[in-house]
Amino acid sequence: MTHYALGSGVKLVEELSRKHRGRRYMFVGIGTATNVATVIAGSGLGLLVGHRLSLRVRSTVTSALGLVTLLIAAQAAVQVSDPALTDAVGTSAPVLIVLGSLVIGGMLGSWGRLEDRLEAFGGWLQARLTRGDADEGRERFIEGFVISSLVFCIGPLTILGSINEGLGNGADQLLLKAALDGFAALAFAASFGIGVMASALSVAVIQGSLTLLGALLGSFLPEAHLIALTATGGLILIGVAFRLLELKVIPVADLLPALVVAPVLCQIAIALN
């Protein structure tokens, strides 16, 4: 899946960056290009075998993905107690930073109706990528597009891997993510259909933008800010896991502005500390 932080997300990325610094790739952006290709290939294979799987099997696969998403989300969220963050802002501030980020970000996202806009975009794509009755399979397409876009585009490897590639530190993190996303896309597509393949567009836009941002601005976030962002993203992913497990439908897209708010609140806390 996405953002697969094996161990500690930030520390893993930094370790891999140091290990592979200077390694040459064909071009900046190859990590995102590979990721897009694996999502398309994985979802295509999932579409081929999906009709051969029973509803029970597809439901079980979706639940398994929800559990794994919950595990990955927990790995990211526990970084709220990372010493690099607590040393910078104090021991009590990290939880308040994450809480404030989610509250403020959720208010901004709700005002902007991000969840509704993302679903509307998914419906627009569905109408152009599928045939027959415009309403046929619309809900399933949108659900597949929204969930897979969020799973593939939120997490340490998405953000840090893209930025690191833009900084010229190599595409190792995104190549790892691409392999994991390919397997996840296969399972998702078997359950949700062609909407999962459409999420490759989300991967291209979001990771490509972050890579470009890293290339233009350089290393613009200190470690403490990245950890605050990662922990906040982990909690957002828990919302995705709840949707996959059919526990509660949380408007996760409305919470996405929290990823921007988290570094800002972290900087304020550092200034006040």
Coordinates of C-alpha atoms in Angstrom, one line a residue:
M1 CA 0.0 0.0 0.0
T2 CA 0.9 3.6 0.1
H3 CA 3.1 5.3 2.6
Y4 CA 4.4 2.0 3.7
A5 CA 6.8 3.2 6.4
L6 CA 8.8 0.0 7.3
G7 CA 9.8 0.8 10.8
S8 CA 9.9 4.5 11.5
G9 CA 8.8 6.5 8.4
V10 CA 11.0 9.6 8.8
K11 CA 14.0 7.8 10.1
L12 CA 13.7 5.2 7.3
V13 CA 13.5 7.8 4.6
E14 CA 16.5 9.7 6.0
E15 CA 18.6 6.5 6.4
L16 CA 17.8 5.4 2.8
S17 CA 18.5 8.9 1.5
R18 CA 22.0 8.9 3.1
K19 CA 22.6 5.3 1.9
H20 CA 21.6 6.0 -1.7
R21 CA 22.6 9.7 -2.0
G22 CA 24.2 10.3 -5.3
R23 CA 22.7 7.3 -7.0
R24 CA 21.7 8.3 -10.6
Y25 CA 18.3 7.7 -12.1
M26 CA 17.2 8.3 -15.7
F27 CA 15.2 11.4 -14.7
V28 CA 13.7 13.1 -11.7
G29 CA 10.2 11.9 -11.4
I30 CA 10.9 8.2 -12.3
G31 CA 9.6 7.2 -8.9
T32 CA 6.2 8.7 -9.5
A33 CA 6.1 7.4 -13.1
T34 CA 6.8 3.9 -11.9
N35 CA 4.2 4.2 -9.2
V36 CA 1.6 5.3 -11.7
A37 CA 2.5 2.3 -13.9
T38 CA 2.2 -0.2 -11.1
V39 CA -1.2 1.2 -10.0
I40 CA -2.5 0.9 -13.5
A41 CA -1.0 -2.6 -14.0
G42 CA -2.1 -3.9 -10.6
S43 CA -5.6 -2.6 -11.0
G44 CA -5.8 -3.9 -14.6
L45 CA -4.9 -7.4 -13.3
G46 CA -7.4 -7.0 -10.5
L47 CA -10.1 -6.2 -13.0
L48 CA -9.2 -9.4 -15.0
V49 CA -9.5 -11.7 -12.0
G50 CA -12.1 -9.8 -10.0
H51 CA -15.1 -11.3 -11.7
R52 CA -13.8 -14.8 -10.7
L53 CA -13.8 -13.9 -7.1
S54 CA -16.9 -14.3 -5.0
L55 CA -18.4 -11.5 -3.0
R56 CA -17.3 -13.1 0.2
V57 CA -13.7 -13.3 -1.0
R58 CA -13.7 -9.7 -2.2
S59 CA -15.2 -8.5 1.1
T60 CA -12.5 -10.5 3.0
V61 CA -9.7 -9.0 0.9
T62 CA -11.1 -5.5 1.5
S63 CA -11.2 -6.1 5.2
A64 CA -7.6 -7.4 5.1
L65 CA -6.5 -4.2 3.4
G66 CA -8.4 -2.2 6.0
L67 CA -6.5 -4.0 8.8
V68 CA -3.1 -3.4 7.1
T69 CA -4.0 0.2 6.5
L70 CA -4.8 0.5 10.2
L71 CA -1.4 -1.0 11.1
I72 CA 0.5 1.4 8.8
A73 CA -1.6 4.3 10.2
A74 CA -0.6 3.3 13.7
Q75 CA 3.1 3.1 12.7
A76 CA 2.9 6.7 11.5
A77 CA 0.7 8.0 14.3
V78 CA 3.0 6.8 17.1
Q79 CA 5.7 9.2 15.8
V80 CA 3.9 11.9 17.8
S81 CA 6.2 10.7 20.7
D82 CA 9.4 10.8 18.5
P83 CA 12.2 12.5 20.5
A84 CA 13.0 14.8 17.6
L85 CA 9.5 16.4 17.9
T86 CA 9.3 16.4 21.7
D87 CA 12.7 18.0 22.0
A88 CA 11.7 20.8 19.7
V89 CA 8.2 21.6 21.1
G90 CA 8.1 20.0 24.5
T91 CA 6.6 16.8 25.8
S92 CA 3.0 18.0 26.0
A93 CA 2.8 19.9 22.7
P94 CA 2.9 17.1 20.1
V95 CA -0.6 15.7 20.8
L96 CA -2.0 19.3 20.9
I97 CA -0.3 20.0 17.5
V98 CA -1.9 16.9 16.0
L99 CA -5.3 17.7 17.6
G100 CA -5.2 21.3 16.5
S101 CA -4.2 20.3 13.0
L102 CA -7.1 17.9 12.6
V103 CA -9.6 20.3 14.1
I104 CA -8.5 23.3 12.0
G105 CA -7.8 21.2 8.9
G106 CA -11.2 19.5 9.3
M107 CA -12.9 22.9 9.5
L108 CA -11.2 24.2 6.4
G109 CA -11.8 21.0 4.5
S110 CA -15.5 21.0 5.5
W111 CA -15.9 24.6 4.5
G112 CA -14.3 23.8 1.2
R113 CA -16.4 20.6 0.8
L114 CA -13.3 18.6 -0.2
E115 CA -14.9 15.2 0.2
D116 CA -17.9 16.3 -2.0
R117 CA -15.6 17.7 -4.6
L118 CA -13.4 14.6 -4.7
E119 CA -16.5 12.4 -5.0
A120 CA -17.9 14.7 -7.7
F121 CA -14.6 14.4 -9.6
G122 CA -14.8 10.6 -9.2
G123 CA -18.3 10.7 -10.7
W124 CA -17.1 12.8 -13.6
L125 CA -14.4 10.3 -14.3
Q126 CA -16.8 7.4 -14.0
A127 CA -19.1 8.9 -16.6
R128 CA -16.2 9.1 -19.1
L129 CA -14.5 5.9 -18.4
T130 CA -17.5 3.5 -18.2
R131 CA -20.3 2.7 -20.6
G132 CA -24.0 2.2 -20.1
D133 CA -26.3 3.8 -17.7
A134 CA -24.6 6.8 -16.0
D135 CA -25.8 5.7 -12.6
E136 CA -24.7 2.1 -13.0
G137 CA -21.8 1.3 -10.8
R138 CA -21.4 5.0 -9.9
E139 CA -21.2 4.5 -6.2
R140 CA -18.8 1.6 -6.5
F141 CA -16.6 3.6 -8.9
I142 CA -16.5 6.7 -6.7
E143 CA -15.8 4.6 -3.5
G144 CA -12.9 2.8 -5.3
F145 CA -11.5 6.1 -6.6
V146 CA -11.7 8.0 -3.3
I147 CA -10.4 5.2 -1.0
S148 CA -7.6 4.2 -3.3
S149 CA -6.6 7.8 -3.9
L150 CA -6.4 8.4 -0.2
V151 CA -4.5 5.2 0.6
F152 CA -2.0 5.7 -2.3
C153 CA -1.5 9.4 -1.6
I154 CA -1.3 9.8 2.2
G155 CA 1.7 8.7 4.2
P156 CA 5.4 9.1 4.9
L157 CA 6.6 7.5 1.7
T158 CA 4.3 9.6 -0.4
I159 CA 5.3 12.9 1.1
L160 CA 8.9 12.3 2.1
G161 CA 9.7 10.0 -0.8
S162 CA 8.5 12.6 -3.4
I163 CA 10.3 15.4 -1.7
N164 CA 13.5 13.5 -1.4
E165 CA 13.4 12.6 -5.1
G166 CA 12.9 16.3 -5.9
L167 CA 15.9 17.1 -3.7
G168 CA 18.1 14.7 -5.8
N169 CA 18.4 12.0 -3.2
G170 CA 17.1 9.2 -5.4
A171 CA 13.8 7.5 -6.0
D172 CA 14.3 4.5 -3.7
Q173 CA 11.4 5.3 -1.4
L174 CA 9.0 5.8 -4.2
L175 CA 10.1 2.6 -6.0
L176 CA 9.4 0.7 -2.8
K177 CA 6.0 2.4 -2.5
A178 CA 5.3 1.6 -6.2
A179 CA 5.8 -2.1 -5.7
L180 CA 3.5 -2.1 -2.6
D181 CA 0.9 0.0 -4.3
G182 CA 0.8 -2.4 -7.3
F183 CA -0.2 -5.3 -5.0
A184 CA -2.7 -3.1 -3.2
A185 CA -4.3 -1.9 -6.5
L186 CA -4.8 -5.5 -7.6
A187 CA -6.8 -6.3 -4.4
F188 CA -8.7 -3.0 -4.5
A189 CA -9.7 -3.3 -8.1
A190 CA -11.0 -6.8 -7.5
S191 CA -13.3 -5.3 -4.9
F192 CA -14.1 -1.8 -6.3
G193 CA -13.5 -2.0 -10.0
I194 CA -12.1 0.5 -12.5
G195 CA -12.3 3.4 -10.1
V196 CA -9.1 2.1 -8.6
M197 CA -7.3 2.5 -11.9
A198 CA -8.5 6.2 -12.1
S199 CA -6.6 6.8 -8.8
A200 CA -3.4 6.6 -10.8
L201 CA -4.2 10.2 -11.9
S202 CA -4.3 11.2 -8.2
V203 CA -0.9 9.6 -7.7
A204 CA 0.6 11.4 -10.7
V205 CA -0.7 14.8 -9.7
I206 CA 0.0 14.7 -5.9
Q207 CA 3.4 12.9 -6.0
G208 CA 4.5 14.9 -9.1
S209 CA 3.6 18.1 -7.4
L210 CA 5.6 17.2 -4.2
T211 CA 8.6 16.2 -6.3
L212 CA 8.5 19.5 -8.1
L213 CA 8.1 21.3 -4.8
G214 CA 11.2 19.5 -3.5
A215 CA 13.2 20.4 -6.6
L216 CA 12.2 24.1 -6.4
L217 CA 12.4 24.8 -2.7
G218 CA 14.9 22.3 -1.5
S219 CA 14.7 20.9 2.0
F220 CA 12.1 23.3 3.4
L221 CA 10.8 21.4 6.4
P222 CA 13.0 20.5 9.4
E223 CA 12.7 17.0 10.9
A224 CA 10.3 18.0 13.7
H225 CA 7.9 19.5 11.2
L226 CA 8.0 16.4 9.1
I227 CA 7.3 14.2 12.1
A228 CA 4.3 16.3 13.1
L229 CA 3.0 16.0 9.5
T230 CA 3.6 12.3 9.4
A231 CA 1.8 11.7 12.8
T232 CA -1.2 13.7 11.6
G233 CA -1.3 11.8 8.3
G234 CA -1.3 8.5 10.3
L235 CA -4.5 9.6 12.1
I236 CA -6.1 10.5 8.8
L237 CA -5.2 7.0 7.5
I238 CA -7.1 5.5 10.5
G239 CA -10.2 7.2 9.1
V240 CA -9.5 5.4 5.7
A241 CA -9.1 2.1 7.6
F242 CA -12.5 2.6 9.3
R243 CA -14.1 3.1 5.9
L244 CA -12.5 -0.1 4.5
L245 CA -13.6 -2.0 7.6
E246 CA -17.1 -0.5 7.3
L247 CA -16.9 0.7 10.9
K248 CA -17.7 4.4 10.2
V249 CA -17.8 6.5 7.0
I250 CA -15.5 9.4 7.9
P251 CA -15.2 12.3 5.4
V252 CA -11.4 11.7 5.2
A253 CA -10.8 14.1 2.3
D254 CA -12.1 17.0 4.5
L255 CA -9.2 16.3 6.9
L256 CA -6.5 16.7 4.3
P257 CA -5.8 20.4 5.0
A258 CA -4.5 19.2 8.4
L259 CA -1.3 18.0 6.6
V260 CA -0.6 21.7 5.8
V261 CA -1.7 23.0 9.2
A262 CA 0.6 20.5 11.1
P263 CA 4.0 22.1 10.2
V264 CA 2.6 25.6 10.8
L265 CA 1.4 24.7 14.3
C266 CA 4.7 22.9 14.9
Q267 CA 6.6 26.1 14.0
I268 CA 4.4 28.1 16.4
A269 CA 5.0 25.6 19.2
I270 CA 8.8 25.8 18.6
A271 CA 8.6 29.6 18.8
L272 CA 6.7 29.4 22.1
N273 CA 8.8 26.7 23.6

